[in-house]
Coordinates of C-alpha atoms and ligand atoms in Angstrom, one line a residue:
X29 CA 11.5 10.4 5.1
X30 CA 11.5 9.6 8.7
X31 CA 8.2 10.3 10.2
X32 CA 7.2 13.6 8.1
X33 CA 3.7 14.4 8.0
X34 CA 1.7 17.3 8.9
X35 CA -0.5 15.9 12.1
X36 CA 0.9 17.6 15.3
X37 CA -0.5 19.2 18.2
X38 CA -1.2 22.8 18.6
X39 CA -1.9 24.2 22.9
X40 CA -2.6 20.6 23.4
X41 CA -4.7 19.1 20.1
X42 CA -3.8 17.5 17.4
X43 CA -4.6 18.8 13.4
X44 CA -4.3 17.7 10.2
X45 CA -2.4 20.7 8.2
X46 CA -4.7 23.2 9.0
X47 CA -7.8 21.3 10.6
X48 CA -8.2 20.3 13.9
X49 CA -9.2 16.6 14.2
X50 CA -11.9 16.7 16.9
X51 CA -13.9 19.7 14.1
X52 CA -13.9 15.9 11.1
X53 CA -14.6 14.3 13.8
X54 CA -17.9 17.0 14.7
X55 CA -18.4 17.1 11.3
X56 CA -18.3 13.6 9.6
X57 CA -18.8 11.1 12.5
X58 CA -16.0 8.7 13.8
X59 CA -15.1 5.8 13.3
X60 CA -13.5 7.9 9.8
X61 CA -9.9 7.7 8.0
X62 CA -8.4 11.1 7.6
X63 CA -5.7 11.8 4.8
X64 CA -3.5 15.1 4.5
X65 CA -2.9 15.6 0.9
X66 CA 0.2 17.9 1.3
X67 CA 1.8 14.8 2.7
X68 CA 1.0 12.9 0.7
X69 CA 1.9 14.7 -2.3
X70 CA 5.2 15.7 -0.1
X71 CA 6.9 12.1 0.0
X72 CA 5.9 11.4 -3.9
X73 CA 8.0 14.8 -4.7
X74 CA 11.0 13.7 -2.5
X75 CA 10.6 10.1 -4.1
X76 CA 10.9 11.6 -7.2
X77 CA 13.5 13.9 -6.4
X78 CA 15.9 11.0 -4.9
X79 CA 15.9 9.5 -8.3
X80 CA 15.8 12.3 -10.4
X81 CA 19.3 11.3 -11.6
X82 CA 18.3 8.1 -13.4
X83 CA 15.4 7.5 -15.7
X84 CA 12.5 6.8 -13.3
X85 CA 8.9 6.2 -13.2
X86 CA 6.4 5.7 -10.4
X87 CA 3.7 3.5 -10.2
X88 CA 1.9 4.2 -6.5
X89 CA 1.0 0.8 -5.9
X90 CA -2.7 1.6 -5.5
X91 CA -3.7 -1.5 -3.4
X92 CA -1.9 0.2 0.0
X93 CA -4.6 3.6 -0.3
X94 CA -6.7 3.1 -4.0
X95 CA -9.0 6.6 -2.8
X96 CA -9.5 8.2 -6.0
X97 CA -8.7 11.7 -4.3
X98 CA -5.2 9.9 -3.8
X99 CA -4.5 8.1 -6.8
X100 CA -5.9 10.8 -8.9
X101 CA -3.6 13.5 -6.5
X102 CA -0.7 11.5 -8.1
X103 CA -2.1 11.4 -11.2
X104 CA -1.6 15.1 -10.9
X105 CA 2.0 14.7 -10.5
X106 CA 2.4 12.8 -12.9
X107 CA 2.7 9.4 -11.0
X108 CA 1.5 5.7 -12.6
X109 CA -0.4 3.1 -11.0
X110 CA 0.9 -0.7 -10.0
X111 CA -2.6 -2.5 -10.1
X112 CA -3.1 -5.9 -9.7
X113 CA -7.6 -6.2 -10.0
X114 CA -9.5 -5.4 -13.4
X115 CA -10.9 -3.3 -10.0
X116 CA -7.6 -1.4 -9.6
X117 CA -7.7 -1.1 -13.1
X118 CA -11.1 0.7 -13.4
X119 CA -9.9 2.9 -10.2
X120 CA -6.4 4.2 -11.8
X121 CA -8.9 5.1 -14.7
X122 CA -11.0 6.5 -13.1
X123 CA -8.2 8.8 -10.9
X124 CA -7.1 10.0 -14.3
X125 CA -4.6 7.7 -14.8
X126 CA -2.4 7.5 -18.1
X127 CA -2.6 3.5 -19.2
X128 CA 0.4 4.0 -20.8
X129 CA 1.9 4.4 -16.9
X130 CA -0.2 1.3 -15.7
X131 CA 1.5 -2.1 -14.6
X132 CA 0.0 -5.0 -13.9
X133 CA 1.1 -7.6 -11.8
X134 CA -0.4 -10.9 -10.0
X135 CA -0.5 -14.8 -9.9
X136 CA -4.2 -14.8 -10.5
X137 CA -5.0 -11.9 -13.4
X138 CA -8.7 -13.8 -15.3
X139 CA -8.7 -13.7 -18.8
X140 CA -11.0 -11.0 -18.5
X141 CA -8.7 -9.0 -17.0
X142 CA -6.4 -9.0 -19.9
X143 CA -8.4 -8.4 -21.7
X144 CA -10.0 -4.6 -20.5
X145 CA -5.9 -3.8 -19.5
X146 CA -4.3 -4.8 -22.6
X147 CA -7.2 -2.7 -24.4
X148 CA -7.2 -0.1 -22.0
X149 CA -3.3 -0.2 -23.5
X150 CA -1.7 -0.6 -19.5
X151 CA 2.2 -0.1 -19.8
X152 CA 2.8 -3.4 -19.1
X153 CA 2.2 -6.4 -17.9
X154 CA 4.0 -8.4 -14.5
X155 CA 3.9 -12.0 -16.3
X156 CA 4.1 -14.7 -12.5
X157 CA 4.2 -17.9 -14.3
X158 CA 5.0 -20.0 -17.9
X159 CA 1.1 -20.6 -17.5
X160 CA 0.1 -16.7 -17.4
X161 CA 2.6 -16.3 -19.9
X162 CA 0.4 -18.3 -22.5
X163 CA -3.3 -17.1 -21.2
X164 CA -1.7 -13.2 -22.2
X165 CA -0.9 -14.5 -25.9
X166 CA -3.5 -16.5 -26.6
X167 CA -5.9 -13.3 -24.5
X168 CA -3.6 -10.5 -27.0
X169 CA -3.8 -12.8 -30.2
X170 CA -7.8 -12.9 -30.4
X171 CA -8.0 -9.3 -29.8
X172 CA -5.2 -8.1 -32.7
X173 CA -3.3 -6.9 -30.0
X174 CA 0.3 -7.0 -28.9
X175 CA 1.1 -7.7 -24.8
X176 CA 3.8 -5.9 -23.9
X177 CA 5.4 -8.2 -20.4
X178 CA 7.8 -8.1 -18.0
X179 CA 9.0 -10.8 -15.7
X180 CA 8.2 -11.3 -12.5
X181 CA 11.6 -12.8 -11.4
X182 CA 12.2 -14.5 -7.4
X183 CA 15.7 -12.9 -6.5
X184 CA 15.4 -15.3 -3.6
X185 CA 16.5 -12.6 -1.5
X186 CA 15.2 -12.4 2.6
X187 CA 13.5 -9.2 2.9
X188 CA 14.2 -9.1 6.7
X189 CA 10.3 -8.4 7.3
X190 CA 6.7 -10.5 8.6
X191 CA 6.7 -13.5 6.7
X192 CA 3.2 -12.3 5.8
X193 CA 4.5 -9.7 3.9
X194 CA 7.3 -11.0 2.3
X195 CA 7.7 -11.8 -1.7
X196 CA 10.9 -12.8 -3.0
X197 CA 12.1 -15.1 -0.8
X198 CA 12.3 -19.3 -3.1
X199 CA 9.5 -20.4 -1.3
X200 CA 7.0 -18.0 -2.5
X201 CA 4.1 -18.1 -4.8
X202 CA 5.2 -15.1 -6.4
X203 CA 7.6 -14.7 -9.8
X204 CA 9.6 -17.0 -11.3
X205 CA 13.2 -17.9 -10.6
X206 CA 16.1 -16.6 -12.5
X207 CA 16.6 -20.1 -14.2
X208 CA 13.1 -20.2 -15.3
X209 CA 13.0 -16.5 -16.2
X210 CA 15.4 -18.0 -18.3
X211 CA 13.8 -19.8 -20.2
X212 CA 10.0 -18.3 -20.8
X213 CA 11.9 -15.0 -21.6
X214 CA 13.3 -17.3 -25.0
X215 CA 9.8 -18.7 -25.2
X216 CA 8.0 -15.1 -24.9
X217 CA 10.1 -13.9 -27.8
X218 CA 8.9 -16.7 -29.6
X219 CA 5.2 -16.4 -28.8
X220 CA 4.0 -14.2 -31.6
X221 CA 1.2 -11.6 -29.1
X222 CA 3.8 -10.4 -26.7
X223 CA 6.5 -8.2 -27.2
X224 CA 9.1 -8.2 -24.4
X225 CA 9.6 -5.0 -22.0
X226 CA 11.2 -5.6 -19.1
X227 CA 11.7 -7.7 -15.8
X228 CA 10.3 -7.5 -12.7
X229 CA 10.7 -7.8 -8.8
X230 CA 8.7 -7.4 -5.5
X231 CA 10.9 -8.9 -2.5
X232 CA 8.1 -7.3 0.1
X233 CA 7.2 -5.0 2.3
X234 CA 7.7 -2.5 5.0
X235 CA 11.5 -3.3 3.8
X236 CA 13.5 -0.9 6.1
X237 CA 17.2 -1.6 5.0
X238 CA 18.7 -0.9 1.8
X239 CA 20.6 -4.3 1.8
X240 CA 17.8 -6.3 0.4
X241 CA 17.3 -4.6 -2.8
X242 CA 20.6 -3.7 -3.5
X243 CA 21.1 -7.3 -3.7
X244 CA 17.8 -8.1 -6.3
X245 CA 19.0 -6.1 -8.0
X246 CA 22.0 -7.1 -9.0
X247 CA 20.8 -10.0 -9.4
X248 CA 17.9 -8.5 -11.7
X249 CA 20.8 -6.4 -13.4
X250 CA 23.1 -9.5 -14.4
X251 CA 19.9 -11.4 -15.8
X252 CA 19.8 -8.2 -17.8
X253 CA 22.5 -8.4 -19.6
X254 CA 22.8 -11.9 -19.6
X255 CA 19.5 -11.6 -22.0
X256 CA 20.7 -8.9 -24.0
X257 CA 23.8 -11.5 -24.6
X258 CA 20.6 -13.0 -26.4
X259 CA 19.5 -10.4 -28.3
X260 CA 17.0 -9.0 -26.1
X261 CA 16.6 -5.9 -24.8
X262 CA 14.8 -5.0 -22.0
X263 CA 13.6 -1.4 -21.7
X264 CA 12.6 -1.3 -18.2
X265 CA 13.9 -2.7 -14.8
X266 CA 10.9 -2.6 -12.6
X267 CA 12.0 -3.1 -8.5
X268 CA 9.5 -3.1 -7.3
X269 CA 7.9 -1.1 -3.6
X270 CA 8.9 -2.5 0.0
X271 CA 10.0 0.9 1.3
X272 CA 9.7 0.3 4.9
X273 CA 8.2 3.5 7.1
X274 CA 8.6 4.2 11.0
X275 CA 5.7 2.9 12.9
X276 CA 6.9 4.3 16.1
X277 CA 10.0 6.5 15.5
X278 CA 12.7 3.5 14.4
X279 CA 15.4 4.4 12.4
X280 CA 14.3 3.9 8.5
X281 CA 16.5 4.4 5.0
X282 CA 15.1 7.7 3.6
X283 CA 14.3 7.2 -0.6
X284 CA 17.9 8.9 -1.2
X285 CA 19.8 6.7 -0.2
X286 CA 18.0 3.1 -1.4
X287 CA 18.7 5.8 -4.8
X288 CA 21.9 5.0 -3.7
X289 CA 22.3 1.7 -3.6
X290 CA 20.3 0.7 -6.9
X291 CA 20.9 3.7 -9.2
X292 CA 24.9 3.0 -10.2
X293 CA 23.5 -0.7 -10.5
X294 CA 20.6 0.4 -13.1
X295 CA 22.4 3.7 -14.7
X296 CA 24.8 2.1 -17.5
X297 CA 21.7 -0.7 -17.8
X298 CA 20.3 2.1 -20.3
X299 CA 17.0 1.1 -18.6
X300 CA 14.1 3.1 -17.3
X301 CA 13.1 2.0 -13.0
X302 CA 10.4 1.5 -12.5
X303 CA 8.7 1.9 -8.8
X304 CA 5.7 0.1 -7.6
X305 CA 5.6 2.3 -4.4
X306 CA 2.7 2.0 -2.0
X307 CA 3.7 2.6 2.5
X308 CA 6.2 5.2 2.0
X309 CA 4.1 7.5 -0.5
X310 CA 0.3 7.7 2.2
X311 CA 1.2 5.0 5.2
X312 CA 2.2 7.9 7.4
X313 CA -0.3 10.0 5.5
X314 CA -3.2 9.0 7.0
X315 CA -5.1 8.3 10.7
X316 CA -8.0 6.5 12.2
X317 CA -9.8 8.8 14.4
X318 CA -12.3 6.6 16.8
X319 CA -14.2 7.9 19.7
X320 CA -13.7 6.1 23.0
X321 CA -17.3 4.1 23.7
X322 CA -16.5 2.3 27.3
X323 CA -14.0 1.9 29.6
X324 CA -13.7 -1.3 31.4
X325 CA -11.8 -2.1 33.7
X326 CA -11.6 -6.7 34.9
X327 CA -9.1 -8.4 37.3
X328 CA -6.3 -8.4 35.3
X329 CA -7.2 -6.3 31.9
X330 CA -7.5 -2.2 31.1
X331 CA -9.4 -2.2 28.3
X332 CA -10.7 1.0 26.3
X333 CA -13.6 0.3 24.7
X334 CA -13.5 2.0 20.9
X335 CA -15.9 2.4 17.6
X336 CA -13.6 1.7 15.5
X337 CA -12.8 -2.2 15.2
X338 CA -10.7 -4.9 13.1
X339 CA -12.6 -4.3 10.4
X340 CA -11.6 -0.8 10.0
X341 CA -8.3 -0.9 10.5
X342 CA -7.3 -4.7 10.0
X343 CA -3.0 -4.8 10.6
X344 CA -2.6 -5.5 14.4
X345 CA -5.3 -7.9 14.9
X346 CA -3.5 -9.2 10.9
X347 CA 0.3 -9.2 11.6
X348 CA 0.4 -7.9 14.7
X349 CA 1.4 -3.8 13.3
X350 CA 2.5 -1.2 15.6
X351 CA 0.1 1.6 15.4
X352 CA 0.9 4.5 17.3
X353 CA -2.3 6.0 19.8
X354 CA -2.4 9.4 20.3
X355 CA -5.7 11.2 22.2
X356 CA -6.8 13.9 20.6
X357 CA -7.2 16.6 23.6
X358 CA -4.1 16.2 25.2
X359 CA -4.8 16.6 29.3
X360 CA -1.7 15.4 30.8
X361 CA -3.3 13.2 32.8
X362 CA -1.8 10.0 34.3
X363 CA -1.0 7.1 32.2
X364 CA -2.6 3.7 32.8
X365 CA -1.0 0.9 30.7
X366 CA -4.8 -0.8 28.4
X367 CA -5.9 -2.6 25.6
X368 CA -7.8 0.0 22.8
X369 CA -10.1 -3.0 21.3
X370 CA -12.9 -2.4 19.2
X371 CA -16.7 -4.1 19.6
X372 CA -16.5 -6.7 17.1
X373 CA -16.6 -10.5 18.7
X374 CA -13.0 -11.9 18.5
X375 CA -10.6 -11.6 21.5
X376 CA -8.0 -11.0 18.5
X377 CA -9.9 -7.8 17.7
X378 CA -7.6 -5.2 18.6
X379 CA -5.6 -2.2 18.4
X380 CA -2.7 -1.8 20.6
X381 CA -2.1 -4.2 23.4
X382 CA -0.2 -3.3 27.0
X383 CA -0.4 0.4 25.4
X384 CA 0.5 2.8 27.7
X385 CA -2.3 6.4 27.3
X386 CA -2.9 8.9 29.2
X387 CA -6.5 8.3 31.3
X388 CA -9.2 8.5 29.1
X389 CA -13.1 9.2 29.5
X390 CA -15.7 7.7 27.1
X391 CA -16.5 10.2 24.6
X392 CA -12.9 10.7 23.8
X393 CA -11.2 11.1 20.2
X394 CA -8.0 8.6 19.5
X395 CA -6.3 9.4 16.6
X396 CA -5.0 5.7 15.8
X397 CA -1.2 7.2 13.1
X398 CA 0.0 5.8 10.1
X399 CA -3.1 3.8 8.6
X400 CA -2.7 5.7 5.4
X401 CA -1.6 2.6 3.5
X402 CA -3.7 -0.7 4.1
X403 CA -6.7 1.2 6.6
X404 CA -9.5 1.4 4.8
X405 CA -8.4 -0.7 1.9
X406 CA -8.2 -4.6 4.2
X407 CA -11.7 -2.5 5.6
X408 CA -15.0 -5.2 6.0
X409 CA -18.3 -5.3 6.8
X410 CA -17.3 -8.2 9.5
X411 CA -20.5 -8.2 12.0
X412 CA -22.2 -6.1 9.1
X413 CA -20.4 -2.8 9.9
X414 CA -20.2 -0.2 8.0
X415 CA -16.9 1.0 6.4
X416 CA -15.7 4.0 8.1
X417 CA -15.8 7.1 5.8
X418 CA -12.5 8.8 4.2
X419 CA -11.8 12.6 4.1
X420 CA -9.3 14.2 2.5
X421 CA -7.4 17.6 3.9
X422 CA -5.7 20.0 2.3
X423 CA -4.6 22.6 4.1
X424 CA -7.6 24.6 5.7
X425 CA -10.0 22.7 4.4
X426 CA -11.2 19.4 4.3
X427 CA -13.8 17.0 1.9
X428 CA -15.2 13.9 2.4
X429 CA -13.7 12.0 -0.2
X430 CA -15.9 8.5 0.4
X431 CA -18.9 8.2 2.3
X432 CA -19.5 6.3 5.5
X433 CA -21.3 3.7 4.4
X434 CA -25.8 3.0 5.2
X435 CA -27.6 0.2 5.8
X436 CA -28.5 0.1 2.3
X437 CA -25.6 -0.2 1.4
X438 CA -24.3 -2.9 3.3
X439 CA -26.8 -5.2 1.5
X440 CA -26.4 -3.6 -1.8
X441 CA -26.9 -7.0 -4.3
X442 CA -29.0 -9.6 -1.6
X443 CA -32.2 -11.2 -2.2
X444 CA -34.1 -13.1 0.5
X445 CA -34.2 -16.4 -1.5
X446 CA -37.2 -16.9 -3.0
Ligands
LLP8 N1 4.3 -4.4 -6.4 C1 3.9 -5.4 -5.4 C2 3.9 -6.1 -6.7 C3 3.2 -5.2 -4.4 O1 2.7 -6.9 -4.4 C4 2.6 -4.6 -3.7 C5 3.0 -5.2 -2.0 C6 3.3 -3.4 -3.7 C7 4.3 -3.4 -5.0 C8 4.3 -2.7 -2.7 O2 4.6 -2.4 -1.6 P1 4.5 -1.4 -0.5 O3 5.1 0.1 -1.6 O4 3.4 -0.7 -0.4 O5 5.4 -1.6 0.7 N2 -1.4 -5.6 3.9 C9 0.2 -4.8 4.2 C10 1.2 -5.2 3.0 C11 1.0 -5.7 2.1 C12 1.6 -5.8 0.5 C13 1.2 -6.3 -0.6 N3 1.9 -6.4 -2.2 C14 0.5 -4.9 4.9 O6 -1.0 -4.5 5.9 O7 2.1 -4.6 6.0

């Protein structure tokens, strides 16, 4: 999976598949997210193949990139969806994901969200607390339905990733501890409108080792065996998402490495393995295209001011995340160390710091790489900036799959008081 994507230079020009990025910027404007459909398809297939030795279901984690075209592409390949809100349920259904392949996680599901997911017929709810379990039972009983449930267990394993995206440690707000899970499964079994279906974990994101998965899945396995001895059979073991991707050519495991690590643990249990992969499928399948506005040299630093900002791609500002930045046209100019910053009124508004880039001129295009996951989905209208357009490329063709926002969009639903 290392850096496999279809963004590459041809005669000094950066292409997405068969389309020059310059053409997209010319026709659609900047900033714009560009996704390679072929990359998405290939990443999904590789993951699916790696786990082919086990009964499994890949529920694409919609929060990574929720564009309808992205979800629909994956649904057409047989993917399910991992959702965390009524909004994501709506998107997944609109994109054609069969409800029987949708899993619903999150620590703060409202009754309204539970009820619509229940009526839609989702595969299961990943329940995260005792109170939620009881509320779900009541919502189900009011609708005369049975809610399929898995408990999200917090296996207390360190995924060794950024603290903001690490979720499986004891102090995290997610899931329930192993001891509490045993009690809650007993409790769930006694509630009239719940049906126990499985067990769930999600230990964090951008994990670049196999070991935390081996460790946590083996803890879940122990739990499944204990529950079995109490007469509870679980059909699904959901190992969550979190497979990391290379952001700067670092070594990360291949899907087959994960399959090899957890396969033997799950196989003899006879459970269907659920994967909630987001980033690994879409992360390297997208770039954010931006245009240089100004060059600004101060006494201490050189800045490249571009037309994309933290509201378009929040990851550098929020996590100090590294995204490679490539000039769309290679000119072979000498390099210079610069900060690439956006127009937003915050010092934290940067896309790269202390980065060596070929000398740039106003009007030049840059591609912020690996922006397909948690890019557009975390975009906002801060500074009343319009959220960018999204484009999907497939071979020689491309289409705008979400329009750039307009000023009308910006104030939709607002009114001047009184
Ligand atoms: N399942 C659950 C329950 C999750 O909370 C998440 C991500 C996933 C699956 C998918 O994880 P993935 O395979 O994409 O690693 N905004 C952050 C990442 C936050 C991840 C939140 N949960 C970032 O930009 O790095």
